[in-house]
Coordinates of C-alpha atoms in Angstrom, one line a residue:
Chain A
M1 CA 35.0 -5.9 9.7
S2 CA 31.7 -6.5 11.3
D3 CA 29.5 -9.4 12.3
F4 CA 26.4 -7.9 10.9
A5 CA 24.8 -8.8 7.6
I6 CA 24.4 -5.1 6.8
S7 CA 26.1 -2.3 8.7
A8 CA 26.4 1.5 8.2
K9 CA 28.2 3.9 10.6
D10 CA 28.0 7.7 10.4
L11 CA 27.2 7.2 6.7
V12 CA 26.9 10.4 4.7
K13 CA 26.0 10.9 1.0
Q14 CA 26.0 14.3 -0.6
F15 CA 25.0 15.1 -4.1
K16 CA 26.6 18.2 -5.5
S17 CA 24.7 20.5 -7.8
S18 CA 25.0 24.1 -9.0
N19 CA 22.7 25.4 -6.3
G20 CA 24.6 24.0 -3.3
G21 CA 23.8 20.3 -3.4
L22 CA 21.8 17.9 -1.2
T23 CA 22.6 15.7 1.8
A24 CA 20.7 12.6 0.9
I25 CA 22.1 10.5 3.8
D26 CA 22.9 12.4 6.9
N27 CA 25.1 10.5 9.5
L28 CA 23.1 7.3 9.3
S29 CA 24.0 4.4 11.4
L30 CA 22.2 1.0 11.3
Q31 CA 23.0 -2.6 11.8
V32 CA 21.0 -5.6 10.5
K33 CA 21.7 -9.0 11.9
A34 CA 21.8 -12.2 9.9
G35 CA 18.2 -13.6 9.5
E36 CA 16.5 -10.4 10.1
T37 CA 13.8 -8.8 7.8
Y38 CA 14.6 -5.1 8.1
G39 CA 12.1 -2.6 6.6
L40 CA 13.2 0.9 5.7
I41 CA 10.3 3.3 5.4
G42 CA 9.9 7.0 5.1
P43 CA 8.3 9.8 3.0
D44 CA 9.2 10.3 -0.6
G45 CA 12.7 11.8 -0.9
A46 CA 13.8 10.6 2.6
G47 CA 16.9 8.9 1.2
K48 CA 15.8 5.2 1.3
T49 CA 16.8 4.3 -2.3
T50 CA 20.1 6.2 -2.0
T51 CA 20.9 4.2 1.2
I52 CA 20.4 0.9 -0.6
R53 CA 22.5 2.1 -3.5
V54 CA 25.4 3.3 -1.3
V55 CA 25.4 0.2 0.8
L56 CA 25.5 -1.9 -2.4
G57 CA 28.4 0.1 -3.7
L58 CA 26.4 1.4 -6.7
L59 CA 26.9 5.0 -5.5
T60 CA 30.0 6.2 -3.7
R61 CA 29.6 7.4 -0.2
T62 CA 30.8 10.8 0.9
K63 CA 31.8 9.9 4.5
G64 CA 31.4 7.1 7.0
E65 CA 31.4 3.3 6.7
S66 CA 29.1 0.8 5.1
S67 CA 29.4 -2.9 4.6
I68 CA 27.5 -6.1 3.7
L69 CA 28.6 -9.4 5.3
G70 CA 31.7 -7.6 6.5
L71 CA 32.6 -6.6 3.0
D72 CA 33.2 -2.9 2.4
S73 CA 30.7 -1.3 0.0
M74 CA 33.3 0.6 -1.9
R75 CA 36.3 -1.7 -1.9
D76 CA 34.7 -5.1 -2.2
T77 CA 31.9 -4.3 -4.7
Y78 CA 32.4 -7.4 -6.8
E79 CA 32.5 -9.8 -3.8
I80 CA 29.3 -8.1 -2.6
R81 CA 27.6 -8.7 -5.9
E82 CA 28.4 -12.4 -5.8
R83 CA 26.9 -12.8 -2.3
I84 CA 23.8 -10.7 -2.4
G85 CA 20.5 -10.4 -4.4
Y86 CA 19.1 -7.1 -5.4
I87 CA 15.8 -6.0 -6.9
A88 CA 16.0 -2.3 -8.0
Q89 CA 13.0 0.0 -7.9
Q90 CA 10.7 -0.5 -10.8
F91 CA 13.1 -3.3 -12.0
V92 CA 11.8 -4.9 -15.2
L93 CA 12.7 -8.4 -16.4
P94 CA 13.5 -8.9 -20.1
A95 CA 9.9 -9.2 -21.4
D96 CA 10.8 -11.1 -24.5
L97 CA 12.5 -13.9 -22.6
T98 CA 10.4 -16.8 -21.1
V99 CA 10.3 -17.5 -17.4
M100 CA 12.9 -20.3 -17.9
E101 CA 15.1 -18.1 -20.1
N102 CA 15.1 -15.4 -17.5
M103 CA 16.2 -17.8 -14.8
L104 CA 19.0 -19.1 -17.0
F105 CA 20.0 -15.6 -18.0
F106 CA 20.4 -14.5 -14.4
A107 CA 22.2 -17.8 -13.5
K108 CA 24.7 -17.1 -16.2
I109 CA 25.3 -13.5 -15.2
Q110 CA 26.0 -14.7 -11.7
G111 CA 28.3 -17.5 -12.9
V112 CA 26.2 -20.4 -11.5
A113 CA 27.7 -23.7 -12.7
S114 CA 25.4 -25.7 -15.0
D115 CA 25.0 -28.7 -12.6
Q116 CA 24.0 -26.2 -9.9
Q117 CA 21.6 -24.5 -12.3
K118 CA 19.9 -27.8 -13.0
K119 CA 19.2 -28.3 -9.3
R120 CA 18.4 -24.7 -8.2
I121 CA 16.2 -23.4 -11.0
P122 CA 13.4 -26.0 -10.7
E123 CA 13.5 -25.5 -6.9
L124 CA 13.1 -21.8 -7.1
L125 CA 10.4 -22.0 -9.8
A126 CA 8.5 -24.5 -7.6
F127 CA 9.0 -22.2 -4.6
A128 CA 7.7 -19.1 -6.5
G129 CA 4.7 -21.1 -7.9
L130 CA 6.0 -20.7 -11.5
T131 CA 6.6 -24.3 -12.4
N132 CA 3.7 -24.4 -14.8
F133 CA 4.7 -21.2 -16.5
T134 CA 8.3 -21.9 -17.5
G135 CA 7.5 -21.3 -21.3
R136 CA 5.5 -18.1 -20.8
L137 CA 7.1 -14.8 -21.9
A138 CA 7.9 -12.7 -18.8
G139 CA 6.1 -9.8 -20.5
Q140 CA 2.8 -11.8 -20.4
L141 CA 2.9 -12.7 -16.7
S142 CA 0.6 -10.9 -14.3
G143 CA 2.1 -8.2 -12.1
G144 CA 2.3 -10.4 -9.0
M145 CA 4.0 -13.3 -11.0
K146 CA 6.5 -10.8 -12.5
K147 CA 7.5 -9.8 -9.0
K148 CA 7.8 -13.4 -7.9
L149 CA 10.0 -14.2 -10.9
A150 CA 12.2 -11.2 -10.1
L151 CA 12.6 -12.6 -6.6
A152 CA 13.4 -16.1 -7.9
C153 CA 16.0 -14.6 -10.3
S154 CA 17.6 -12.6 -7.5
L155 CA 18.0 -15.8 -5.5
V156 CA 19.5 -18.0 -8.2
H157 CA 23.1 -17.8 -6.9
E158 CA 21.9 -18.5 -3.3
P159 CA 22.7 -15.1 -1.8
Q160 CA 22.8 -14.7 2.0
V161 CA 21.3 -11.2 1.8
V162 CA 18.7 -9.7 -0.5
L163 CA 18.0 -6.0 -0.9
L164 CA 14.6 -5.1 -2.3
D165 CA 13.6 -1.6 -3.3
E166 CA 9.8 -1.3 -3.3
P167 CA 9.5 -4.8 -4.7
T168 CA 5.6 -4.9 -4.7
L169 CA 4.8 -1.5 -6.0
G170 CA 1.5 -1.6 -7.9
V171 CA 0.8 -5.2 -7.0
D172 CA -2.6 -6.2 -5.6
P173 CA -3.1 -7.3 -2.0
V174 CA -3.4 -11.0 -2.8
S175 CA -0.1 -11.1 -4.7
R176 CA 1.6 -8.9 -2.1
R177 CA 0.7 -11.3 0.6
E178 CA 2.0 -14.2 -1.4
F179 CA 5.2 -12.4 -2.0
W180 CA 5.6 -11.7 1.7
N181 CA 4.8 -15.3 2.6
L182 CA 7.7 -16.3 0.3
L183 CA 10.0 -13.9 2.1
G184 CA 8.8 -15.4 5.5
N185 CA 9.5 -18.9 4.3
L186 CA 12.9 -18.0 3.1
R187 CA 13.6 -16.4 6.5
V188 CA 12.6 -19.5 8.5
E189 CA 14.0 -22.1 6.1
K190 CA 17.2 -20.6 4.8
G191 CA 17.9 -17.8 7.3
L192 CA 17.9 -15.3 4.5
T193 CA 18.5 -11.7 5.5
V194 CA 16.1 -9.3 3.9
F195 CA 16.5 -5.5 3.6
V196 CA 13.4 -4.0 2.0
C197 CA 12.1 -0.5 1.3
T198 CA 8.3 -0.3 1.1
P199 CA 5.6 2.4 0.8
Y200 CA 3.0 -0.1 2.3
M201 CA 2.7 0.2 6.1
D202 CA 1.1 -3.3 6.4
E203 CA 4.2 -4.7 4.9
A204 CA 6.3 -2.8 7.4
E205 CA 4.4 -4.7 10.1
R206 CA 5.7 -7.9 8.7
C207 CA 9.3 -7.0 9.3
T208 CA 11.3 -8.0 12.4
R209 CA 12.7 -4.5 12.6
V210 CA 11.8 -1.2 11.0
G211 CA 13.8 1.9 10.3
L212 CA 12.0 5.1 9.8
M213 CA 13.9 7.6 7.7
Y214 CA 13.3 11.3 7.3
A215 CA 15.5 13.9 5.5
G216 CA 18.5 11.5 5.4
K217 CA 18.3 10.6 9.1
L218 CA 17.1 7.4 10.8
I219 CA 14.6 8.8 13.3
A220 CA 13.4 5.4 14.6
D221 CA 14.9 1.9 14.5
D222 CA 13.0 -0.8 16.4
T223 CA 10.5 -3.6 16.2
P224 CA 7.1 -2.7 14.7
A225 CA 5.5 -3.1 18.1
N226 CA 8.0 -0.7 19.8
I227 CA 7.7 1.8 17.0
K228 CA 4.0 2.0 17.5
K229 CA 4.6 2.5 21.2
M230 CA 6.8 5.6 20.4
V231 CA 3.6 7.4 19.7
S232 CA 2.7 8.4 23.2
G233 CA -0.8 8.2 24.6
E234 CA -4.0 6.5 23.4
L235 CA -5.9 6.8 20.1
L236 CA -9.6 7.7 19.9
E237 CA -11.7 7.4 16.7
I238 CA -14.5 9.9 16.3
A239 CA -17.1 9.8 13.6
P240 CA -18.9 13.2 13.7
S241 CA -21.9 14.4 11.7
D242 CA -20.4 17.8 11.0
F243 CA -16.8 17.0 10.2
V244 CA -15.5 20.5 9.6
S245 CA -16.8 22.0 12.8
A246 CA -15.9 18.9 14.8
R247 CA -12.3 19.0 13.6
K248 CA -11.9 22.6 14.7
L249 CA -13.6 22.0 18.0
V250 CA -11.7 18.8 18.9
A251 CA -8.4 20.2 17.9
S252 CA -8.9 23.1 20.4
L253 CA -9.5 20.7 23.4
S254 CA -6.7 20.7 25.9
C255 CA -6.6 16.9 26.2
V256 CA -5.9 16.5 22.5
K257 CA -2.2 16.1 21.6
E258 CA -2.5 15.4 17.9
L259 CA -5.3 15.1 15.4
Q260 CA -5.2 13.1 12.2
T261 CA -8.0 12.9 9.7
Y262 CA -9.1 9.5 8.4
G263 CA -11.7 9.9 5.7
D264 CA -14.8 11.4 7.5
K265 CA -13.4 10.3 10.9
L266 CA -11.0 12.0 13.3
H267 CA -8.1 10.1 14.8
V268 CA -7.1 11.8 18.0
F269 CA -4.0 11.1 20.2
V270 CA -4.7 11.7 23.9
D271 CA -3.0 11.0 27.2
N272 CA -5.9 9.3 28.9
G273 CA -8.5 7.8 26.6
A274 CA -11.4 7.4 29.1
R275 CA -11.1 11.0 30.4
C276 CA -10.6 12.7 27.1
K277 CA -13.5 10.7 25.6
S278 CA -15.9 12.3 28.0
E279 CA -14.4 15.7 27.4
V280 CA -14.8 15.3 23.6
E281 CA -18.4 14.0 24.1
A282 CA -19.3 17.0 26.2
A283 CA -17.7 19.5 23.7
L284 CA -19.5 17.9 20.7
A285 CA -22.8 17.8 22.6
S286 CA -22.6 21.5 23.6
H287 CA -22.2 22.4 19.9
G288 CA -25.0 20.1 18.8
I289 CA -22.7 17.8 16.8
Q290 CA -23.9 14.2 16.5
H291 CA -21.4 11.4 16.5
E292 CA -21.2 7.6 16.6
E293 CA -19.8 5.9 19.7
I294 CA -16.2 7.1 20.2
R295 CA -13.9 4.1 20.1
Q296 CA -10.4 3.6 21.4
I297 CA -8.4 2.0 18.7
E298 CA -5.0 0.4 18.3
V299 CA -2.3 2.5 16.7
R300 CA -1.2 1.0 13.4
M301 CA 2.1 1.6 11.7
E302 CA 0.3 4.0 9.4
E303 CA -0.7 6.3 12.3
A304 CA 2.7 6.0 13.9
F305 CA 4.4 6.9 10.7
I306 CA 2.4 10.0 10.2
S307 CA 2.7 11.1 13.8
L308 CA 6.5 10.6 14.0
I309 CA 7.2 12.2 10.7
R310 CA 5.0 15.2 11.6
Q311 CA 6.9 15.7 14.9
R312 CA 10.1 15.7 13.0
I313 CA 8.8 18.2 10.4
E314 CA 7.9 20.5 13.3
I315 CA 11.3 20.1 15.0
N316 CA 13.1 20.9 11.8
S317 CA 11.0 24.0 11.0
R318 CA 11.6 25.3 14.6
E319 CA 15.4 24.7 14.2
E320 CA 15.4 26.6 10.9
K321 CA 13.8 29.6 12.6
Chain B
M1 CA -29.3 0.8 0.3
N2 CA -30.1 4.4 0.8
D3 CA -33.3 5.1 -1.1
A4 CA -33.3 8.8 -0.4
K5 CA -30.6 9.5 -2.9
K6 CA -30.7 8.5 -6.5
P7 CA -27.8 6.4 -7.8
A8 CA -25.2 8.3 -9.8
I9 CA -23.8 5.1 -11.3
M10 CA -25.8 2.1 -12.0
V11 CA -24.7 -1.2 -13.5
E12 CA -26.9 -4.2 -14.3
E13 CA -25.7 -7.6 -15.5
L14 CA -22.7 -5.8 -17.0
T15 CA -20.5 -8.2 -19.1
K16 CA -17.5 -7.7 -21.3
H17 CA -15.8 -10.4 -23.4
F18 CA -12.5 -10.1 -25.1
G19 CA -12.7 -13.0 -27.5
E20 CA -12.9 -16.1 -25.3
F21 CA -11.9 -14.2 -22.2
V22 CA -14.6 -12.9 -19.9
A23 CA -13.2 -9.8 -18.3
V24 CA -16.4 -8.6 -16.5
D25 CA -19.1 -11.2 -15.8
H26 CA -22.7 -10.2 -15.0
V27 CA -21.8 -7.5 -12.5
N28 CA -24.5 -5.5 -10.6
F29 CA -23.9 -2.5 -8.4
S30 CA -25.0 1.1 -8.0
V31 CA -23.3 4.1 -6.4
N32 CA -25.3 6.8 -4.7
E33 CA -24.8 10.5 -5.3
G34 CA -22.0 11.8 -3.1
E35 CA -20.9 8.3 -2.1
I36 CA -17.3 7.1 -2.1
F37 CA -17.3 3.6 -3.5
G38 CA -14.2 1.4 -3.5
W39 CA -13.8 -0.9 -6.5
L40 CA -11.3 -3.5 -5.3
G41 CA -9.8 -6.7 -6.8
P42 CA -6.6 -8.4 -7.8
N43 CA -4.7 -7.3 -10.9
G44 CA -6.6 -8.5 -13.9
A45 CA -9.9 -9.0 -12.1
G46 CA -11.7 -6.6 -14.3
K47 CA -11.6 -3.3 -12.4
T48 CA -10.2 -1.1 -15.1
T49 CA -12.4 -2.8 -17.8
T50 CA -15.4 -1.8 -15.8
I51 CA -14.2 1.8 -15.5
R52 CA -13.5 2.0 -19.2
M53 CA -17.0 0.8 -20.0
L54 CA -18.5 3.4 -17.6
L55 CA -16.4 6.1 -19.3
G56 CA -17.8 5.1 -22.7
L57 CA -14.3 4.1 -23.9
I58 CA -15.3 0.5 -24.7
K59 CA -18.7 -1.0 -25.3
P60 CA -20.1 -3.8 -23.1
T61 CA -20.9 -7.2 -24.6
S62 CA -24.1 -7.2 -22.7
G63 CA -25.9 -5.7 -19.7
R64 CA -27.0 -2.1 -18.9
M65 CA -25.3 0.8 -17.3
S66 CA -26.0 4.5 -16.6
V67 CA -23.9 7.4 -15.3
L68 CA -25.9 10.4 -14.2
G69 CA -28.8 9.0 -16.1
F70 CA -26.9 8.8 -19.4
D71 CA -26.0 5.6 -21.2
P72 CA -22.2 5.8 -21.5
A73 CA -22.2 3.6 -24.6
K74 CA -24.7 5.8 -26.5
E75 CA -24.6 9.3 -24.9
T76 CA -20.9 9.3 -24.6
K77 CA -20.1 12.9 -25.3
T78 CA -22.8 14.4 -23.1
M79 CA -21.8 12.1 -20.2
Q80 CA -18.1 12.7 -20.6
A81 CA -18.6 16.4 -20.1
Q82 CA -19.8 15.7 -16.6
V83 CA -17.4 13.0 -15.6
G84 CA -13.8 13.2 -14.5
Y85 CA -11.1 10.5 -14.7
M86 CA -7.7 10.1 -13.2
S87 CA -5.5 7.0 -13.6
Q88 CA -2.2 6.0 -12.2
Q89 CA -0.6 6.9 -15.5
F90 CA -2.2 10.4 -15.7
T91 CA -0.6 12.8 -18.2
L92 CA 0.8 16.0 -16.8
Y93 CA 3.2 18.0 -19.0
N94 CA 6.4 18.3 -17.1
E95 CA 7.7 21.3 -19.1
L96 CA 4.5 23.3 -18.2
T97 CA 4.0 24.9 -14.8
A98 CA 1.3 23.7 -12.4
R99 CA -0.9 26.6 -13.5
E100 CA -0.3 26.0 -17.2
N101 CA -1.3 22.3 -16.8
I102 CA -4.6 23.3 -15.2
R103 CA -5.2 25.9 -18.0
F104 CA -4.4 23.4 -20.7
Y105 CA -6.9 20.8 -19.4
G106 CA -9.4 23.6 -18.8
R107 CA -9.3 24.6 -22.5
V108 CA -9.5 20.9 -23.5
Y109 CA -12.8 20.8 -21.6
G110 CA -14.0 24.0 -23.2
L111 CA -13.8 26.4 -20.3
S112 CA -13.7 30.1 -21.3
P113 CA -10.5 32.0 -20.3
A114 CA -12.6 34.1 -17.8
A115 CA -14.0 31.0 -16.2
L116 CA -10.6 29.5 -16.1
D117 CA -9.1 32.5 -14.3
Q118 CA -11.3 31.8 -11.3
R119 CA -11.2 28.0 -11.5
Q120 CA -7.4 27.7 -11.6
D121 CA -7.1 29.6 -8.4
E122 CA -9.6 27.4 -6.7
L123 CA -7.9 24.3 -7.9
L124 CA -4.4 25.5 -7.0
Q125 CA -5.6 26.2 -3.5
M126 CA -7.4 22.9 -3.2
A127 CA -4.2 21.0 -4.2
G128 CA -2.1 23.1 -1.8
L129 CA -0.2 24.4 -4.8
S130 CA -0.9 28.2 -4.5
G131 CA 2.7 28.9 -3.6
R132 CA 4.0 26.6 -6.4
A133 CA 1.7 27.7 -9.3
N134 CA 4.6 28.7 -11.4
V135 CA 6.9 25.8 -10.7
L136 CA 7.6 23.4 -13.5
T137 CA 5.5 20.3 -13.0
G138 CA 8.6 18.1 -13.6
S139 CA 10.2 19.3 -10.5
L140 CA 7.2 18.6 -8.2
S141 CA 7.4 15.6 -5.8
G142 CA 5.0 12.6 -6.2
G143 CA 2.4 13.8 -3.8
W144 CA 2.2 17.3 -5.4
K145 CA 1.9 15.8 -8.9
Q146 CA -0.9 13.5 -7.7
R147 CA -2.9 16.4 -6.3
L148 CA -2.3 18.5 -9.4
A149 CA -3.5 15.6 -11.6
L150 CA -6.7 15.5 -9.6
G151 CA -7.1 19.2 -10.1
C152 CA -6.7 18.8 -13.8
A153 CA -9.2 15.9 -13.8
I154 CA -11.9 18.0 -12.1
V155 CA -11.3 21.3 -13.8
H156 CA -14.7 21.1 -15.5
R157 CA -16.5 20.4 -12.2
P158 CA -17.6 16.9 -12.9
Q159 CA -20.4 15.3 -10.8
V160 CA -18.9 11.8 -11.0
V161 CA -15.1 11.1 -10.7
F162 CA -13.4 7.8 -11.5
L163 CA -10.0 7.3 -9.8
D164 CA -8.0 4.3 -11.0
E165 CA -5.2 3.7 -8.5
P166 CA -4.6 7.4 -8.0
T167 CA -2.2 7.0 -5.1
A168 CA 0.2 4.2 -6.3
G169 CA 3.7 4.7 -4.9
V170 CA 2.8 7.8 -2.8
D171 CA 3.9 8.0 0.8
P172 CA 1.4 7.7 3.7
I173 CA 1.2 11.4 4.5
S174 CA 0.6 12.4 0.9
R175 CA -2.0 9.7 0.6
R176 CA -3.9 11.0 3.6
E177 CA -3.8 14.5 2.1
F178 CA -5.1 13.1 -1.1
W179 CA -8.0 11.4 0.7
E180 CA -8.9 14.7 2.4
L181 CA -9.5 16.0 -1.1
I182 CA -11.6 13.0 -2.1
Y183 CA -13.8 13.6 1.0
D184 CA -14.1 17.3 0.3
M185 CA -15.4 16.5 -3.2
A186 CA -17.9 13.9 -1.8
K187 CA -19.2 16.4 0.7
Q188 CA -20.0 18.8 -2.2
G189 CA -22.1 15.9 -3.7
V190 CA -19.5 14.5 -6.1
T191 CA -19.8 10.8 -6.6
I192 CA -16.4 8.9 -6.4
L193 CA -15.5 5.5 -7.7
V194 CA -12.0 4.6 -6.7
T195 CA -9.7 1.6 -7.1
T196 CA -6.7 1.0 -4.8
H197 CA -4.3 -1.6 -3.7
Y198 CA -3.9 0.0 -0.3
M199 CA -6.3 -1.7 2.1
D200 CA -6.1 1.2 4.6
E201 CA -7.5 3.4 1.8
A202 CA -10.2 0.8 1.2
E203 CA -11.3 1.3 4.8
L204 CA -11.9 4.9 4.0
C205 CA -14.6 4.1 1.4
Q206 CA -18.2 4.2 2.5
R207 CA -18.9 1.0 0.6
V208 CA -16.6 -1.3 -1.3
G209 CA -17.1 -4.0 -3.9
F210 CA -14.7 -6.9 -4.3
I211 CA -14.3 -8.2 -7.8
S212 CA -12.4 -11.4 -8.6
A213 CA -12.1 -13.0 -12.1
G214 CA -14.7 -10.7 -13.5
K215 CA -17.3 -11.5 -10.8
L216 CA -18.5 -9.3 -7.9
V217 CA -17.9 -11.5 -4.8
A218 CA -18.8 -9.2 -2.0
M219 CA -20.2 -5.6 -1.5
D220 CA -20.8 -3.7 1.7
S221 CA -19.3 -1.2 4.1
P222 CA -15.8 -2.1 5.3
A223 CA -17.0 -2.7 8.8
R224 CA -19.8 -5.0 7.7
L225 CA -17.6 -7.0 5.4
K226 CA -15.3 -7.8 8.3
Q227 CA -18.2 -9.3 10.1
T228 CA -19.8 -11.2 7.2
Q229 CA -17.1 -12.1 4.7
M230 CA -14.2 -13.5 6.8
H231 CA -13.9 -17.2 6.4
G232 CA -12.5 -18.3 9.7
R233 CA -10.6 -16.2 12.3
V234 CA -7.1 -14.9 12.7
L235 CA -5.0 -16.3 15.5
E236 CA -1.8 -14.6 16.4
I237 CA 0.9 -16.8 17.8
G238 CA 3.9 -15.4 19.6
S239 CA 6.9 -17.7 20.2
P240 CA 10.7 -17.3 20.5
A241 CA 11.0 -20.0 17.9
P242 CA 8.8 -18.8 15.0
D243 CA 10.6 -21.0 12.5
R244 CA 9.6 -24.1 14.4
V245 CA 6.0 -22.9 14.8
M246 CA 5.9 -22.4 11.0
S247 CA 7.2 -25.8 10.1
V248 CA 5.0 -27.7 12.6
L249 CA 1.8 -25.8 11.5
K250 CA 2.7 -26.1 7.8
S251 CA 3.0 -29.9 8.1
A252 CA -0.3 -30.0 10.1
Q253 CA -1.9 -28.1 7.2
Q254 CA -0.4 -30.4 4.5
N255 CA -1.3 -33.6 6.4
G256 CA -4.8 -32.3 6.7
D257 CA -4.6 -32.6 10.6
M258 CA -5.8 -29.0 10.9
P259 CA -8.1 -26.9 8.7
L260 CA -5.7 -24.0 8.3
D261 CA -6.5 -21.5 5.6
E262 CA -3.2 -19.7 5.9
V263 CA -0.1 -19.8 8.0
A264 CA 2.3 -16.9 7.6
L265 CA 5.0 -15.0 9.3
Y266 CA 4.3 -11.5 10.5
G267 CA 7.5 -10.0 11.9
A268 CA 8.1 -12.0 15.1
Q269 CA 4.6 -13.5 15.2
I270 CA 2.7 -16.1 13.2
H271 CA -0.8 -15.5 11.9
A272 CA -2.9 -18.6 11.4
V273 CA -6.4 -18.4 9.8
I274 CA -8.6 -21.2 11.4
P275 CA -12.3 -21.9 11.9
N276 CA -13.8 -19.7 14.7
S277 CA -13.7 -22.1 17.6
E278 CA -11.8 -22.4 20.9
N279 CA -11.4 -26.1 20.1
Y280 CA -9.1 -25.2 17.2
R281 CA -7.1 -22.7 19.4
D282 CA -6.7 -25.5 22.0
A283 CA -5.7 -27.9 19.2
I284 CA -3.0 -25.5 18.0
R285 CA -1.7 -25.1 21.5
Q286 CA -1.6 -28.8 21.9
I287 CA 0.3 -29.5 18.6
L288 CA 2.9 -26.9 19.5
E289 CA 3.3 -28.1 23.1
T290 CA 3.6 -31.7 22.0
D291 CA 6.7 -30.6 20.0
G292 CA 8.0 -28.8 23.0
I293 CA 7.8 -25.4 21.2
P294 CA 7.5 -22.5 23.7
I295 CA 4.4 -20.2 23.2
T296 CA 4.4 -16.7 24.6
S297 CA 0.9 -15.7 23.3
L298 CA -2.0 -17.1 21.5
E299 CA -4.6 -14.4 20.7
W300 CA -7.5 -13.9 18.4
I301 CA -7.0 -10.7 16.5
E302 CA -9.3 -8.5 14.5
P303 CA -9.0 -9.3 10.8
T304 CA -7.8 -6.4 8.6
L305 CA -9.7 -5.6 5.5
E306 CA -6.9 -7.3 3.7
D307 CA -7.5 -10.5 5.5
V308 CA -11.2 -10.2 4.5
F309 CA -10.3 -9.4 0.9
I310 CA -8.1 -12.4 0.5
S311 CA -10.7 -14.6 2.2
A312 CA -13.5 -13.3 0.0
V313 CA -11.6 -13.5 -3.4
S314 CA -10.2 -16.9 -2.7
E315 CA -13.1 -18.8 -1.2
R316 CA -16.5 -17.4 -2.0
P317 CA -19.0 -18.1 -4.8
S318 CA -20.1 -15.0 -6.6
L319 CA -23.1 -12.9 -5.6

């Protein structure tokens, strides 16, 4: 048993296939405390969705331990279902049911007593801003409203933990922010534990803790602020007139540790921003390349993600050789 | 704007009604040759309807438009031969290889087999698919497919390319690679109009237009929009008791004690959008201290383009 809302220890998931199989989760350990909002991020195919499914007991694990609220993913599957909410990737609500019918449908599936339904459903609809749309067919809601309805449905049985797999995919920034404001309110008002996979790095910044997954392994597990600090050095932004020549030139400078392209700008990781700035300026000047004022900028989760994943790709390819 | 270049796309008072519903409402903008223009807005704001009119797929109710000097509604065929289009739901044939998909689209656009032999290699190289030319498309990952779809969309060397949410659901590394391709095209003089829900991508556009409920509400470079369109300023509040900060500020907002545009939780911090004045910062400090809530930091932070976007589409009258 564990005191954590979600716990995995040395978790392994292998998929067998005719050509040898695949290790989707590779000795993964993580712990999420009650009331945390934990974001799992990583490139396509890193194993994020498989992790959620194994922890939920939808897939069997190959080795290791996994539990939710102290309940074992494989043994206590039904108890887990009763106490958690889950929005699967690209989950679609029944489109030919109204908002209210959807809520009632999910309440029945979860065995919520009818007096409880009468109390909770109006609360949840008000909370999700759907009170005026109870008679509308789910299929005719906007993308953002569908996601909010899915969240409301997943909360109808008052779960302590929700697991959300890319819940805002394809949703516009205004609706995404509303969705995340709802999650924030649930955290402060009800102490809800949220475990979420997301491809949006700005959403990862809104988590209390972030796990960065690559090739089945957790390669970082910390607060957003600390993950950004894992990228060593300072970040300079250069906007050159001749992008192609500037990229080649800047990459060859000894003070440059890593170079990322950002549209027609270069993002350069360096040890010492001030010193390298003058080195870059001198190099560009000697090649007659114009540029705007070189700025030192904050590392965002996006730059950290790219940098940390690239390092890992390099390490892995070196190990293969 | 830049008078030296002639606009590749021009839209004047463009309007589209669907029955009673006004999907696009007297919109004006132009995109210069070789420019990357971001066309941003909430779902249902009219982004895709605008693109469909510019592609000549639907006719406007009123207003004028031109693409490469052609009227998309009248000179549809001629214009379409010089325009590329890729949407989120692009069609690639999973049971064809990467090379076969490119050849298929090449033939649809009327390229000769000889011209295709050369063009397919260029496109496979551009998409980073040279080593995977003979792999079945169905077994490629999301990022590869996206780049292959772009290759198919530009097989006929269009001078204007419309990209409607081309990177939905793709991871950050693949998205960066995709944007390198967009920039490469723009450098060769191709004009790009792109929609996206990723605000970090919007920052990569040279100019963006925000559309909300069919109306253009703001249009400028991302850097200028941050200076001109942000209604209020973002204050970041650090506290070991974020739940208490939230509840105190929310009630101050509801009582009308404080002109707060937004109060929201960001990880361990709280972001509050308030008028740009030290007085309001002091007032927030006072409210929290009166309630005995510990504060570890109280800093103005740079708004993101997302903050600006939300401020612009929720507050401002149309241009």
